[in-house]
PDB file of C-alpha atoms and ligand atoms in Angstrom:
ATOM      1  CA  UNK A 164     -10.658   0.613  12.311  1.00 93.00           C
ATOM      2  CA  UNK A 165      -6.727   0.498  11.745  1.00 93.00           C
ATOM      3  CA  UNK A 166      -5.534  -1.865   8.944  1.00 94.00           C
ATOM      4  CA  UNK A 167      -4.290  -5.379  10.337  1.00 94.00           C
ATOM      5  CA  UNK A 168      -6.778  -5.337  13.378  1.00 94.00           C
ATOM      6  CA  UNK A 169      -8.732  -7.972  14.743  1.00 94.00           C
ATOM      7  CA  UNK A 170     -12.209  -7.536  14.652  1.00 94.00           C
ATOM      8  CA  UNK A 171     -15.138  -8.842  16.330  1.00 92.00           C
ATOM      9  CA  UNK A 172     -18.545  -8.982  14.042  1.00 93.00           C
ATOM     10  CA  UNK A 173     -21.828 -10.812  13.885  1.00 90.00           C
ATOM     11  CA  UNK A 174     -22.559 -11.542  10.217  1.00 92.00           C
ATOM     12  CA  UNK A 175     -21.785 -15.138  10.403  1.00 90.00           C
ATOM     13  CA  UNK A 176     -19.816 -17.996   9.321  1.00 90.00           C
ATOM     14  CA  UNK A 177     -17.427 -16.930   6.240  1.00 91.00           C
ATOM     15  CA  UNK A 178     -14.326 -16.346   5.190  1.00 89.00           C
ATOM     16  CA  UNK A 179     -14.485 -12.741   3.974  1.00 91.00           C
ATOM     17  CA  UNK A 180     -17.127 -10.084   5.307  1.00 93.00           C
ATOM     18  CA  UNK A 181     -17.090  -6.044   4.626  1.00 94.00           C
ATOM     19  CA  UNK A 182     -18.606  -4.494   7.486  1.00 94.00           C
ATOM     20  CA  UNK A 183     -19.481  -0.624   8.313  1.00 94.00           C
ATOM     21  CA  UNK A 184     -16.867  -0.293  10.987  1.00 92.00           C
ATOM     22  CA  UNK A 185     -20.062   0.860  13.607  1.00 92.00           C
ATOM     23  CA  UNK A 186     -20.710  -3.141  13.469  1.00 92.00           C
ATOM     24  CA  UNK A 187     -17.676  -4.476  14.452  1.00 93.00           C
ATOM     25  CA  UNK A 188     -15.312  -4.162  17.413  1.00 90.00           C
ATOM     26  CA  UNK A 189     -11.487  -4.264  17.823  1.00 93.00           C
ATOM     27  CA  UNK A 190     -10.224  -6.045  20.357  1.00 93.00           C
ATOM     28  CA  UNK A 191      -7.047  -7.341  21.691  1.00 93.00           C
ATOM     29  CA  UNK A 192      -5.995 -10.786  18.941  1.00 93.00           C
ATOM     30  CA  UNK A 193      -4.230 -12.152  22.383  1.00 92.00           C
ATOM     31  CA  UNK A 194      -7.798 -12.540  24.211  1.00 92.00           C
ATOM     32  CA  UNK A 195      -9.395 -13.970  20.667  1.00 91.00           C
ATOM     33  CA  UNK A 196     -10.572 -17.282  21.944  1.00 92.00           C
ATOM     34  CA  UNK A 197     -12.209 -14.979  25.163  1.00 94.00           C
ATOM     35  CA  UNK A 198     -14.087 -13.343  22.828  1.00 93.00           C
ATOM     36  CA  UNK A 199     -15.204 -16.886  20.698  1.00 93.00           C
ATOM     37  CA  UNK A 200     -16.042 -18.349  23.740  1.00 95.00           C
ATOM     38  CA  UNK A 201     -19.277 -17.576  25.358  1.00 96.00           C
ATOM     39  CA  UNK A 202     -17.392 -16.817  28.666  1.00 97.00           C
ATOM     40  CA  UNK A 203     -18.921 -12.938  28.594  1.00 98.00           C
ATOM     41  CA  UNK A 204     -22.651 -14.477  29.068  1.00 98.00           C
ATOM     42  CA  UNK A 205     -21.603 -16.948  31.994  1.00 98.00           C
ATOM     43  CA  UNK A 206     -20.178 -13.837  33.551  1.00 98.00           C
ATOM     44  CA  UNK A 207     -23.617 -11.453  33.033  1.00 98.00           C
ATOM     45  CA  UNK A 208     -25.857 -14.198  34.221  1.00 98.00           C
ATOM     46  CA  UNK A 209     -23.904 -14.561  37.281  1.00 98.00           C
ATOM     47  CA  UNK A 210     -23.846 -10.627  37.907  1.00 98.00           C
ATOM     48  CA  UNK A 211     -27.350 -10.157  36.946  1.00 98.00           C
ATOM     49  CA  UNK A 212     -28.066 -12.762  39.595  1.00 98.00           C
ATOM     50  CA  UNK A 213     -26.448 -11.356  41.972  1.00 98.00           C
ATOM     51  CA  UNK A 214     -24.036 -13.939  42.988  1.00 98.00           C
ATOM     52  CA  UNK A 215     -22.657 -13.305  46.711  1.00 98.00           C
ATOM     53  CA  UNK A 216     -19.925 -14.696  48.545  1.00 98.00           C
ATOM     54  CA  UNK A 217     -20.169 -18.454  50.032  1.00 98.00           C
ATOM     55  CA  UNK A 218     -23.499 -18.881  47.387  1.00 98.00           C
ATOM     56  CA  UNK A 219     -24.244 -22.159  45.844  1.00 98.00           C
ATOM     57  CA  UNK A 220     -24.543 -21.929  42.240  1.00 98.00           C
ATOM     58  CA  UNK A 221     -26.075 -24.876  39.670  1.00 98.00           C
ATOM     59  CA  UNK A 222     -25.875 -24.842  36.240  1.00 98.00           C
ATOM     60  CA  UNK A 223     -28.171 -26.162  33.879  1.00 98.00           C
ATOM     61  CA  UNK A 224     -26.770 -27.602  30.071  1.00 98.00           C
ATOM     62  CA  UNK A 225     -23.382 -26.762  31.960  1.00 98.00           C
ATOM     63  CA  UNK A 226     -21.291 -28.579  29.821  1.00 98.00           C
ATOM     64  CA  UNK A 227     -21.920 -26.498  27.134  1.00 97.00           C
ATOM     65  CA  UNK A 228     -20.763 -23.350  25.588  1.00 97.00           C
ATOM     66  CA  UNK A 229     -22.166 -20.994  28.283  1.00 98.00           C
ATOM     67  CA  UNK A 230     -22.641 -23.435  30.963  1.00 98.00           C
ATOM     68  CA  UNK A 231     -18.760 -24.789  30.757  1.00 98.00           C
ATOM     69  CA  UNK A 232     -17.810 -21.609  31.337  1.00 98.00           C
ATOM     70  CA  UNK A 233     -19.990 -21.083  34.672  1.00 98.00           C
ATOM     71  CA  UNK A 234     -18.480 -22.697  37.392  1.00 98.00           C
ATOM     72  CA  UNK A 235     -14.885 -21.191  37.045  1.00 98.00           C
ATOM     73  CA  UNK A 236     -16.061 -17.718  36.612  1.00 98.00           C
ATOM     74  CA  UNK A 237     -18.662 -17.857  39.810  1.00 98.00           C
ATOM     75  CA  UNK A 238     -15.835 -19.411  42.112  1.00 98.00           C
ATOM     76  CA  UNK A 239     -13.918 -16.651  40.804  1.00 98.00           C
ATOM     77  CA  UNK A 240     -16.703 -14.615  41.819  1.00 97.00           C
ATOM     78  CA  UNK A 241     -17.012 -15.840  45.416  1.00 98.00           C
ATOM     79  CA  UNK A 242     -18.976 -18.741  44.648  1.00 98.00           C
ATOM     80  CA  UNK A 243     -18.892 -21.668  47.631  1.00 98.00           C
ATOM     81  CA  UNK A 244     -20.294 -24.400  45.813  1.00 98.00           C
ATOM     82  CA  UNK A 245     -20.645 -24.930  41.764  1.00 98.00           C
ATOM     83  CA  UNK A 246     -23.012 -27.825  40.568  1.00 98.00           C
ATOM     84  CA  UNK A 247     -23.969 -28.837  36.746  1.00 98.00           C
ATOM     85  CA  UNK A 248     -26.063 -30.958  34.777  1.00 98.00           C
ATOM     86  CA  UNK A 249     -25.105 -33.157  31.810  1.00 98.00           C
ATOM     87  CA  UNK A 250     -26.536 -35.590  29.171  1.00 96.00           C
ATOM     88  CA  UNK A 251     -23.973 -38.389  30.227  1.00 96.00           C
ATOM     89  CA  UNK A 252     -21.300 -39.721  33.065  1.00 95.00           C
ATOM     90  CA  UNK A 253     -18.604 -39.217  30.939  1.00 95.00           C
ATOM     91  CA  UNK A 254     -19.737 -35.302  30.375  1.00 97.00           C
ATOM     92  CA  UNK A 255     -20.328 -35.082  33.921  1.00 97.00           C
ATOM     93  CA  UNK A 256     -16.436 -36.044  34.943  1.00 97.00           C
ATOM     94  CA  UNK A 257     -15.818 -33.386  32.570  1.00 96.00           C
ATOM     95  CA  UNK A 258     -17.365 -30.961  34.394  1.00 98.00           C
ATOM     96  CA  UNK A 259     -15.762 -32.214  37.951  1.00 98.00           C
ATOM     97  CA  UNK A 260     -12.203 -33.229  36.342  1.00 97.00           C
ATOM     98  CA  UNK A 261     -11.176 -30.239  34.068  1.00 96.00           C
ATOM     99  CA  UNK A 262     -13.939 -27.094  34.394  1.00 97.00           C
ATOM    100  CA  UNK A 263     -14.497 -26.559  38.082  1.00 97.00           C
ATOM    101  CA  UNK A 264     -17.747 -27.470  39.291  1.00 98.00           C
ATOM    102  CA  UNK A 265     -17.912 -29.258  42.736  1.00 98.00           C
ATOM    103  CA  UNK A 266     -20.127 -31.644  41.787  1.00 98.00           C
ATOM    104  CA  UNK A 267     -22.309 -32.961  38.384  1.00 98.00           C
ATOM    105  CA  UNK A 268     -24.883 -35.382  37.258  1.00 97.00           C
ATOM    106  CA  UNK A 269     -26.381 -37.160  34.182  1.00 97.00           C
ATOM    107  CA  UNK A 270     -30.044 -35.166  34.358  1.00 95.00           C
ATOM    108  CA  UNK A 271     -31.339 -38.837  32.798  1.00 93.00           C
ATOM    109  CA  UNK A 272     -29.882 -40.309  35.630  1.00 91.00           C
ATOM    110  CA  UNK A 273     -32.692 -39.961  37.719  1.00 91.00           C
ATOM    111  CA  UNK A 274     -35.246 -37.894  38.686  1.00 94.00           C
ATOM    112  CA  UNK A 275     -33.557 -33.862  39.067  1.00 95.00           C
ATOM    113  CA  UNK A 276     -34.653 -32.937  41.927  1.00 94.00           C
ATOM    114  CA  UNK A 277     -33.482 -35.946  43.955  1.00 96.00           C
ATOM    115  CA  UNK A 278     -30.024 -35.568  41.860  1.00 96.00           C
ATOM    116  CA  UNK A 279     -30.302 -31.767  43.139  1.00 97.00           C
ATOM    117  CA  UNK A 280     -30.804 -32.686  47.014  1.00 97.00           C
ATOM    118  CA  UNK A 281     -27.545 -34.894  46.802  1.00 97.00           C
ATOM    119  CA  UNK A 282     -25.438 -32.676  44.523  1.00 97.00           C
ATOM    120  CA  UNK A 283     -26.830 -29.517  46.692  1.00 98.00           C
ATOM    121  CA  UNK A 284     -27.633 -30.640  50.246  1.00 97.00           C
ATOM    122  CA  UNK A 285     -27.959 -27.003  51.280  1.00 97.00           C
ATOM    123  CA  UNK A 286     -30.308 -26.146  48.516  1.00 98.00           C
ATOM    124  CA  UNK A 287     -29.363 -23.720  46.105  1.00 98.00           C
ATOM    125  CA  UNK A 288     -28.940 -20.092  45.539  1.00 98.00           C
ATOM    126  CA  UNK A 289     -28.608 -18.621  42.139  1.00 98.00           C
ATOM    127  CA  UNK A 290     -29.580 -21.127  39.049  1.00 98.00           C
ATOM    128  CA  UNK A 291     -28.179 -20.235  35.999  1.00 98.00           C
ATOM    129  CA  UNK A 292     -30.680 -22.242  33.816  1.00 98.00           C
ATOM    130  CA  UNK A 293     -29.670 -22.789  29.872  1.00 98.00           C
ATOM    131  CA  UNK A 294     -32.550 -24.822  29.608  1.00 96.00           C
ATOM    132  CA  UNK A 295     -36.502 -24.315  30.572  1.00 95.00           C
ATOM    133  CA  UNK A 296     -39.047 -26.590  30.740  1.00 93.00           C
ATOM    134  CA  UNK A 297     -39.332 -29.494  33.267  1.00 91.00           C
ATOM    135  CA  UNK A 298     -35.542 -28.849  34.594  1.00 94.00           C
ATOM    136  CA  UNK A 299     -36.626 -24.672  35.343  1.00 96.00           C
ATOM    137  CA  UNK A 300     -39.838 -26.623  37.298  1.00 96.00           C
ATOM    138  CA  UNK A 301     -38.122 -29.195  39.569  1.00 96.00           C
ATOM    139  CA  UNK A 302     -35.114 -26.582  40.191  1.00 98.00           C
ATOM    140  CA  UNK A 303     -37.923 -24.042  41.601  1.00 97.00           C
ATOM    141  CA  UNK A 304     -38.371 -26.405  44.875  1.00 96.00           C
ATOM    142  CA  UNK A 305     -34.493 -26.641  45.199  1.00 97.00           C
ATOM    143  CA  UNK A 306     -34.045 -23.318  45.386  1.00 98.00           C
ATOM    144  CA  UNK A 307     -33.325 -21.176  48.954  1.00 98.00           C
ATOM    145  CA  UNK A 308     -35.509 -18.435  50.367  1.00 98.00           C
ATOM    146  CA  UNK A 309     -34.832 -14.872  47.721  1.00 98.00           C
ATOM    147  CA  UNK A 310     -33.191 -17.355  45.508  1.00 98.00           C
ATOM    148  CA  UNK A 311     -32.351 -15.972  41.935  1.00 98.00           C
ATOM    149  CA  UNK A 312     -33.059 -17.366  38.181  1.00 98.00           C
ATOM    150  CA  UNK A 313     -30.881 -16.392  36.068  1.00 98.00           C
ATOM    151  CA  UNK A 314     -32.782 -17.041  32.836  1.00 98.00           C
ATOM    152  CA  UNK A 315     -30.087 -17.703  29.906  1.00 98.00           C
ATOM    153  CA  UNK A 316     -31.171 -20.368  27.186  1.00 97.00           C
ATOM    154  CA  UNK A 317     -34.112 -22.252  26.480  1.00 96.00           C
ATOM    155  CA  UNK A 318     -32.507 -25.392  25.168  1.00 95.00           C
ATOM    156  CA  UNK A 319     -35.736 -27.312  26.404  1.00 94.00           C
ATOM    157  CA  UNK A 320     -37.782 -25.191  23.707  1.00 92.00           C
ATOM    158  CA  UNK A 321     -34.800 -24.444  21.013  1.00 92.00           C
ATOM    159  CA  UNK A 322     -33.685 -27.787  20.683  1.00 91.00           C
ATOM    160  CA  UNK A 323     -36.693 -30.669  22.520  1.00 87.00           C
ATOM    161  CA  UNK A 324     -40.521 -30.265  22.632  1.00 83.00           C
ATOM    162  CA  UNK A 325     -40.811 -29.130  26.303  1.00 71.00           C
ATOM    163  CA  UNK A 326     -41.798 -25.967  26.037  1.00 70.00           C
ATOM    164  CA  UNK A 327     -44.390 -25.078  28.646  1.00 81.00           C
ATOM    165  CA  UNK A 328     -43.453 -26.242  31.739  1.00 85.00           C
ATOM    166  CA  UNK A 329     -45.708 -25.655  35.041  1.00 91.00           C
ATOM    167  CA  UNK A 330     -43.868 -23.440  37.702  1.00 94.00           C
ATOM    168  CA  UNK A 331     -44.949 -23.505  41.215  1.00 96.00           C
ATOM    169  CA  UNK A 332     -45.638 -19.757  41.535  1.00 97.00           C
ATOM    170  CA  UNK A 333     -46.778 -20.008  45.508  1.00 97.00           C
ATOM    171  CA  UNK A 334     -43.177 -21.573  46.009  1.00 98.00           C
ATOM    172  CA  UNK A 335     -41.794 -18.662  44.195  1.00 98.00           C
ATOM    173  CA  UNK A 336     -43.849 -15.758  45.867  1.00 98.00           C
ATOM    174  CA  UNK A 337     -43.398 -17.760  49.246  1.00 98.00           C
ATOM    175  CA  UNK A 338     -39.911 -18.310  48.967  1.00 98.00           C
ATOM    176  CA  UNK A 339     -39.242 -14.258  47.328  1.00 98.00           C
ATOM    177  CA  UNK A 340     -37.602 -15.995  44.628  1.00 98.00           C
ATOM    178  CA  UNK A 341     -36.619 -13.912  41.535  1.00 98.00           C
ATOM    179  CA  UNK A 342     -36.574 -15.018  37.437  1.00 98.00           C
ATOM    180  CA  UNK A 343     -34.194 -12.318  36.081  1.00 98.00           C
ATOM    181  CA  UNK A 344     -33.888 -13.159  31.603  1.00 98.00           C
ATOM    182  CA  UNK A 345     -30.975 -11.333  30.484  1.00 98.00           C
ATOM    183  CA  UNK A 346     -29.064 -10.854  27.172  1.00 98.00           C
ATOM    184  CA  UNK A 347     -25.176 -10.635  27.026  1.00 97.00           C
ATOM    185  CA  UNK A 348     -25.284  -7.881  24.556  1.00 94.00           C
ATOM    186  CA  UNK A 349     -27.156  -5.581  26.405  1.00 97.00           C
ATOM    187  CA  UNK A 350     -23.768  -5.591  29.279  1.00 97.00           C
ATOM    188  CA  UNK A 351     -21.263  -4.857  26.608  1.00 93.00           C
ATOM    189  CA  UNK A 352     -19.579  -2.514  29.013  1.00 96.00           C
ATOM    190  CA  UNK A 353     -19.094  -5.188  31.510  1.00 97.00           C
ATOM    191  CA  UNK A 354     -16.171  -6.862  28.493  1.00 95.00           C
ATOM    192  CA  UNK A 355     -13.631  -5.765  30.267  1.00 95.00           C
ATOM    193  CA  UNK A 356     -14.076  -6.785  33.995  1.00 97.00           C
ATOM    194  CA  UNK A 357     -15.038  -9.745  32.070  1.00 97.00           C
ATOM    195  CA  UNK A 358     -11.602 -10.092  30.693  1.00 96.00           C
ATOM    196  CA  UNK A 359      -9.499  -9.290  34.018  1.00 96.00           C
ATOM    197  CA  UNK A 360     -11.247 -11.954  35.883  1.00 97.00           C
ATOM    198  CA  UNK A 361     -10.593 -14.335  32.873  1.00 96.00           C
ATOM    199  CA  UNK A 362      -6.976 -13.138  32.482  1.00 95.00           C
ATOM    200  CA  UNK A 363      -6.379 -12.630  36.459  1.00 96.00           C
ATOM    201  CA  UNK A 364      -7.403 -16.532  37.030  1.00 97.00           C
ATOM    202  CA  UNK A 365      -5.486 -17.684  33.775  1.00 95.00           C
ATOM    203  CA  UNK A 366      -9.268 -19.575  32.756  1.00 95.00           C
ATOM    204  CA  UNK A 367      -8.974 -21.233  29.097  1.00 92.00           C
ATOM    205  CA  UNK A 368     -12.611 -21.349  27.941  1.00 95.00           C
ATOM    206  CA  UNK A 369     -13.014 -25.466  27.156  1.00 95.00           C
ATOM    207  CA  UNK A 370     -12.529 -25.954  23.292  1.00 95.00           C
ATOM    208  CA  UNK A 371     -12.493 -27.917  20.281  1.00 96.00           C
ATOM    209  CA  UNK A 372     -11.282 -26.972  17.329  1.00 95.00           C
ATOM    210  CA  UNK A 373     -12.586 -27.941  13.345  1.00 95.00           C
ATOM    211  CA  UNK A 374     -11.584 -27.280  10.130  1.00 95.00           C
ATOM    212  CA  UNK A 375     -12.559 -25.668   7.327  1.00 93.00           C
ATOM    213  CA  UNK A 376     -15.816 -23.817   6.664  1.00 93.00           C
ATOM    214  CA  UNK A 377     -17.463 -26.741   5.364  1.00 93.00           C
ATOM    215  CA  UNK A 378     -17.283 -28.573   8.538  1.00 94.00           C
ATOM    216  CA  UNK A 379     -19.003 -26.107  10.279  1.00 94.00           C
ATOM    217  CA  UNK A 380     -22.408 -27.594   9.517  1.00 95.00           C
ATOM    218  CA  UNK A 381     -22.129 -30.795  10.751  1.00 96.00           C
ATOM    219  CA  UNK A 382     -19.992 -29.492  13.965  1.00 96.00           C
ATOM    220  CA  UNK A 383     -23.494 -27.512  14.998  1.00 95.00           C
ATOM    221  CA  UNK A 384     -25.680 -30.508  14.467  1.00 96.00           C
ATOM    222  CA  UNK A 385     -22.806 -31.994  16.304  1.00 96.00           C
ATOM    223  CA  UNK A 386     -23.219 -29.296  19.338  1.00 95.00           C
ATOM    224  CA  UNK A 387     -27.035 -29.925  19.692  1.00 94.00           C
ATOM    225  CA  UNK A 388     -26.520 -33.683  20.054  1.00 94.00           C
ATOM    226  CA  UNK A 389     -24.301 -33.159  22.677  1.00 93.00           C
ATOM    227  CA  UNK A 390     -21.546 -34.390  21.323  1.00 95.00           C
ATOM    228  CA  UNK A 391     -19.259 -31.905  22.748  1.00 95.00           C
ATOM    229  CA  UNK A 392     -18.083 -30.124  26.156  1.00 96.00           C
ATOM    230  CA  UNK A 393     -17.148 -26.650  25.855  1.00 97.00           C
ATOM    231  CA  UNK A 394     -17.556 -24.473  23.077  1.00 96.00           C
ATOM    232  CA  UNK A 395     -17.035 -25.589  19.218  1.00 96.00           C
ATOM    233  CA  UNK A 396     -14.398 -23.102  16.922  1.00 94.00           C
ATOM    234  CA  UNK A 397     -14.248 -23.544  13.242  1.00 93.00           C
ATOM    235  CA  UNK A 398     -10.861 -22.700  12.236  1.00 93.00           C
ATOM    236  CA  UNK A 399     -10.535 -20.830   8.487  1.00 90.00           C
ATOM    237  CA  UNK A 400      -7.734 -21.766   5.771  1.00 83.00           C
ATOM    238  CA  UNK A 401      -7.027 -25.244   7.354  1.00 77.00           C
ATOM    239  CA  UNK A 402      -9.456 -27.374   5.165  1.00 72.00           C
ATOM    240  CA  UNK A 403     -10.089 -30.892   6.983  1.00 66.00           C
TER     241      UNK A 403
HETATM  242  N1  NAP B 178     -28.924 -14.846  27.107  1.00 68.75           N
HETATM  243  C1  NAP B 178     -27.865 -14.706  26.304  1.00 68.75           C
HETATM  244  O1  NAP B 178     -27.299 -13.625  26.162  1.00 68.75           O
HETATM  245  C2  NAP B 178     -27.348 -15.911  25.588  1.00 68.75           C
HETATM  246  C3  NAP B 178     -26.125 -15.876  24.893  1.00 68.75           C
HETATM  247  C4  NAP B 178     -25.662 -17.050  24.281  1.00 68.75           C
HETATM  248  C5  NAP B 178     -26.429 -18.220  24.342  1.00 68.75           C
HETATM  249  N2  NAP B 178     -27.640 -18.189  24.996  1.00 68.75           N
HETATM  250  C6  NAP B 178     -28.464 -19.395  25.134  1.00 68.75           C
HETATM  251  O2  NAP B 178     -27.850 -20.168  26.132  1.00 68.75           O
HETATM  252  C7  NAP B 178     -28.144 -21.548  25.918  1.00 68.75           C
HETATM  253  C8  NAP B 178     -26.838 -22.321  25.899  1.00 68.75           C
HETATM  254  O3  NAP B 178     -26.106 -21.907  24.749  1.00 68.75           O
HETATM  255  P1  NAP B 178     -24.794 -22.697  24.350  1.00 68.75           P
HETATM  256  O4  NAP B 178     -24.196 -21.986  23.205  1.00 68.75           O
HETATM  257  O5  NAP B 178     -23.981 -22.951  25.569  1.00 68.75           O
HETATM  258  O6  NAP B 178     -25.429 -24.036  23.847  1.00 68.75           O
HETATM  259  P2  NAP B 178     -24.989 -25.463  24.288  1.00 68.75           P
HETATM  260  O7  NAP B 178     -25.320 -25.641  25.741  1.00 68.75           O
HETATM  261  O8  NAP B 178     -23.580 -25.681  23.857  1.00 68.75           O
HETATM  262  O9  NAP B 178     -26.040 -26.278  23.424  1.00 68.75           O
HETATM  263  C9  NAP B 178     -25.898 -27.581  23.139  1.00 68.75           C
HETATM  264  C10 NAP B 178     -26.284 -28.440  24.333  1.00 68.75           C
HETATM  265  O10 NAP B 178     -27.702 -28.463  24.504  1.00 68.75           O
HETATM  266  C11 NAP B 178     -28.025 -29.616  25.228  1.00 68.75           C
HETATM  267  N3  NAP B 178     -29.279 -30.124  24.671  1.00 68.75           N
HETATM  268  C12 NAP B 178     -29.498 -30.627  23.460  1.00 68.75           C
HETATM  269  N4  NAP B 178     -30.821 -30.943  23.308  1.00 68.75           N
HETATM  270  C13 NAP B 178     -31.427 -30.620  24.469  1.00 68.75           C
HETATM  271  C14 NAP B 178     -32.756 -30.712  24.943  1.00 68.75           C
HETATM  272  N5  NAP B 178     -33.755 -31.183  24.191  1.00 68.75           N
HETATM  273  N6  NAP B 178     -33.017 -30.285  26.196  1.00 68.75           N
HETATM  274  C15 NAP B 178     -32.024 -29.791  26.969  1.00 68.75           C
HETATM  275  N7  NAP B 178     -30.727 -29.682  26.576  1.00 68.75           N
HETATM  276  C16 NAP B 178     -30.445 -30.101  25.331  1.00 68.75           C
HETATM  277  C17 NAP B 178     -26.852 -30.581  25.048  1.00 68.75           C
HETATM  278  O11 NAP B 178     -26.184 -30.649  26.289  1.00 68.75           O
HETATM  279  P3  NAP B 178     -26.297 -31.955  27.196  1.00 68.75           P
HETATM  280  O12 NAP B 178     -25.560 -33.025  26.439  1.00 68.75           O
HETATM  281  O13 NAP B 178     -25.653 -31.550  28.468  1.00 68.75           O
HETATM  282  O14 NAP B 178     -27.783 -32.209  27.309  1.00 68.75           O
HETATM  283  C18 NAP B 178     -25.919 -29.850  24.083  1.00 68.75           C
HETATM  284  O15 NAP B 178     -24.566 -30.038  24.379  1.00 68.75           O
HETATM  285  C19 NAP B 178     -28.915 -21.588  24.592  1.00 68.75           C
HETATM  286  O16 NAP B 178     -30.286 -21.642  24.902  1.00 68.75           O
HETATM  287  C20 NAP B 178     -28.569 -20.282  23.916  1.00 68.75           C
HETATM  288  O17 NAP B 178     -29.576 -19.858  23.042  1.00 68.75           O
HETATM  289  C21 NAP B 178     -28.088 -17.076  25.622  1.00 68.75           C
END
């Protein structure tokens, strides 16, 4: 690793970390906030599912730090329509107004899949779920003949009690449909078409900023309460 390089690792939040230099990666300090954001994950779902020209896309916890990142990086893809789901109205202008998606709705507005058959009247292609449970089983039935899952988070299970949610498997096997789980890490390779289709169509991964280390808890408590759109950075040496 040369001296003065900017370094990607894992081991957490702090201000100081020695690392064997097998564990971290250089990268390029002008794409920094590409490699904070969770942009790389959006882009692996959508590749692992497949995502074709003229598709219909919806996104699941989409005003989050994956999800935010969806809908700009699948019309960049091809994608014809983008739709997401949100805790609120106010998140869900968010997602229409400033991050790309076509259209959006408060999942606690109503029952989903009635919210899916207006946001999607052509049903939907490739789901790029963040969170399980009862929104993976009323998303099933929206979904077009050899329509694709791409499994990403569980927030449903991680974060709520709704953990075992009952899929209608003879819509799946009728409809050829296909639940794909996939892990960001294991496409590593894919970082740098990643990073041209970020750089090529000038996308700015949706952020807030906080400060100081020992902010950093409360931001994440902060994150699962949904108090946020986009992904949250804690920035070092500025304490609040
Ligand atoms: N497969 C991979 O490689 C990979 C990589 C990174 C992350 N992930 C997973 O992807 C998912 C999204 O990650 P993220 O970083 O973008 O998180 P996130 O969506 O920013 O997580 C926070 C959001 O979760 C939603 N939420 C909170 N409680 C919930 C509940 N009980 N049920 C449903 N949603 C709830 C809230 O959004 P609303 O206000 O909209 O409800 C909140 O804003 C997570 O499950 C994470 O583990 C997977």
């Amino acid at each position: 690793v040369p001296v003065g390089a900017t370094v990607v690792h894992m081991s957490g939040w702090r201000e100081h970390a020695v690392v064997d230099s097998g564990r971290c990666r250089v990268v390029d300090p002008e794409d920094a906030l590409l490699h904070l954001s969770s942009g790389l994950t959006a882009y692996v779902g959508l590749r692992v599912a497949g995502l074709r020209n003229g598709e219909t896309v919806y996104v699941s916890s989409a005003a989050g730090a994956v999800g935010s990142m969806v809908a700009q990086l699948a019309k960049a893809i091809g994608a014809g329509r983008v739709v997401g789901s949100t805790s609120s109205a106010r998140k869900a202008t968010d997602l229409t107004e400033r991050l790309g998606f076509d259209a959006a709705f408060d999942y606690r507005g109503g029952p989903i899949d009635e919210e899916l058959a207006r946001s999607a009247p052509n049903g939907i292609d490739v789901f790029f779920d963040n969170v399980g449970g009862e929104h993976l089983a009323a998303t099933i039935k929206a979904l077009n003949p050899r329509g694709r899952v791409a499994l990403c988070g569980a927030l449903a299970q991680q974060l709520g009690e709704d953990a075992d949610p009952q899929l209608d498997l003879l819509t799946i096997i009728g409809r050829r449909l296909s639940l794909r789980g996939f892990t960001a890490t294991d496409h590593l390779d894919w970082e740098p078409d990643y990073l041209r289709l970020m750089r090529h169509n000038n996308i700015v991964p949706a952020h807030t900023i906080v400060d100081g280390l020992a902010s950093a808890p409360q931001a994440l408590l902060d994150v699962f309460a949904g108090r946020y759109t986009g992904m949250v950075t804690v920035r070092l040496g500025h304490e609040a």
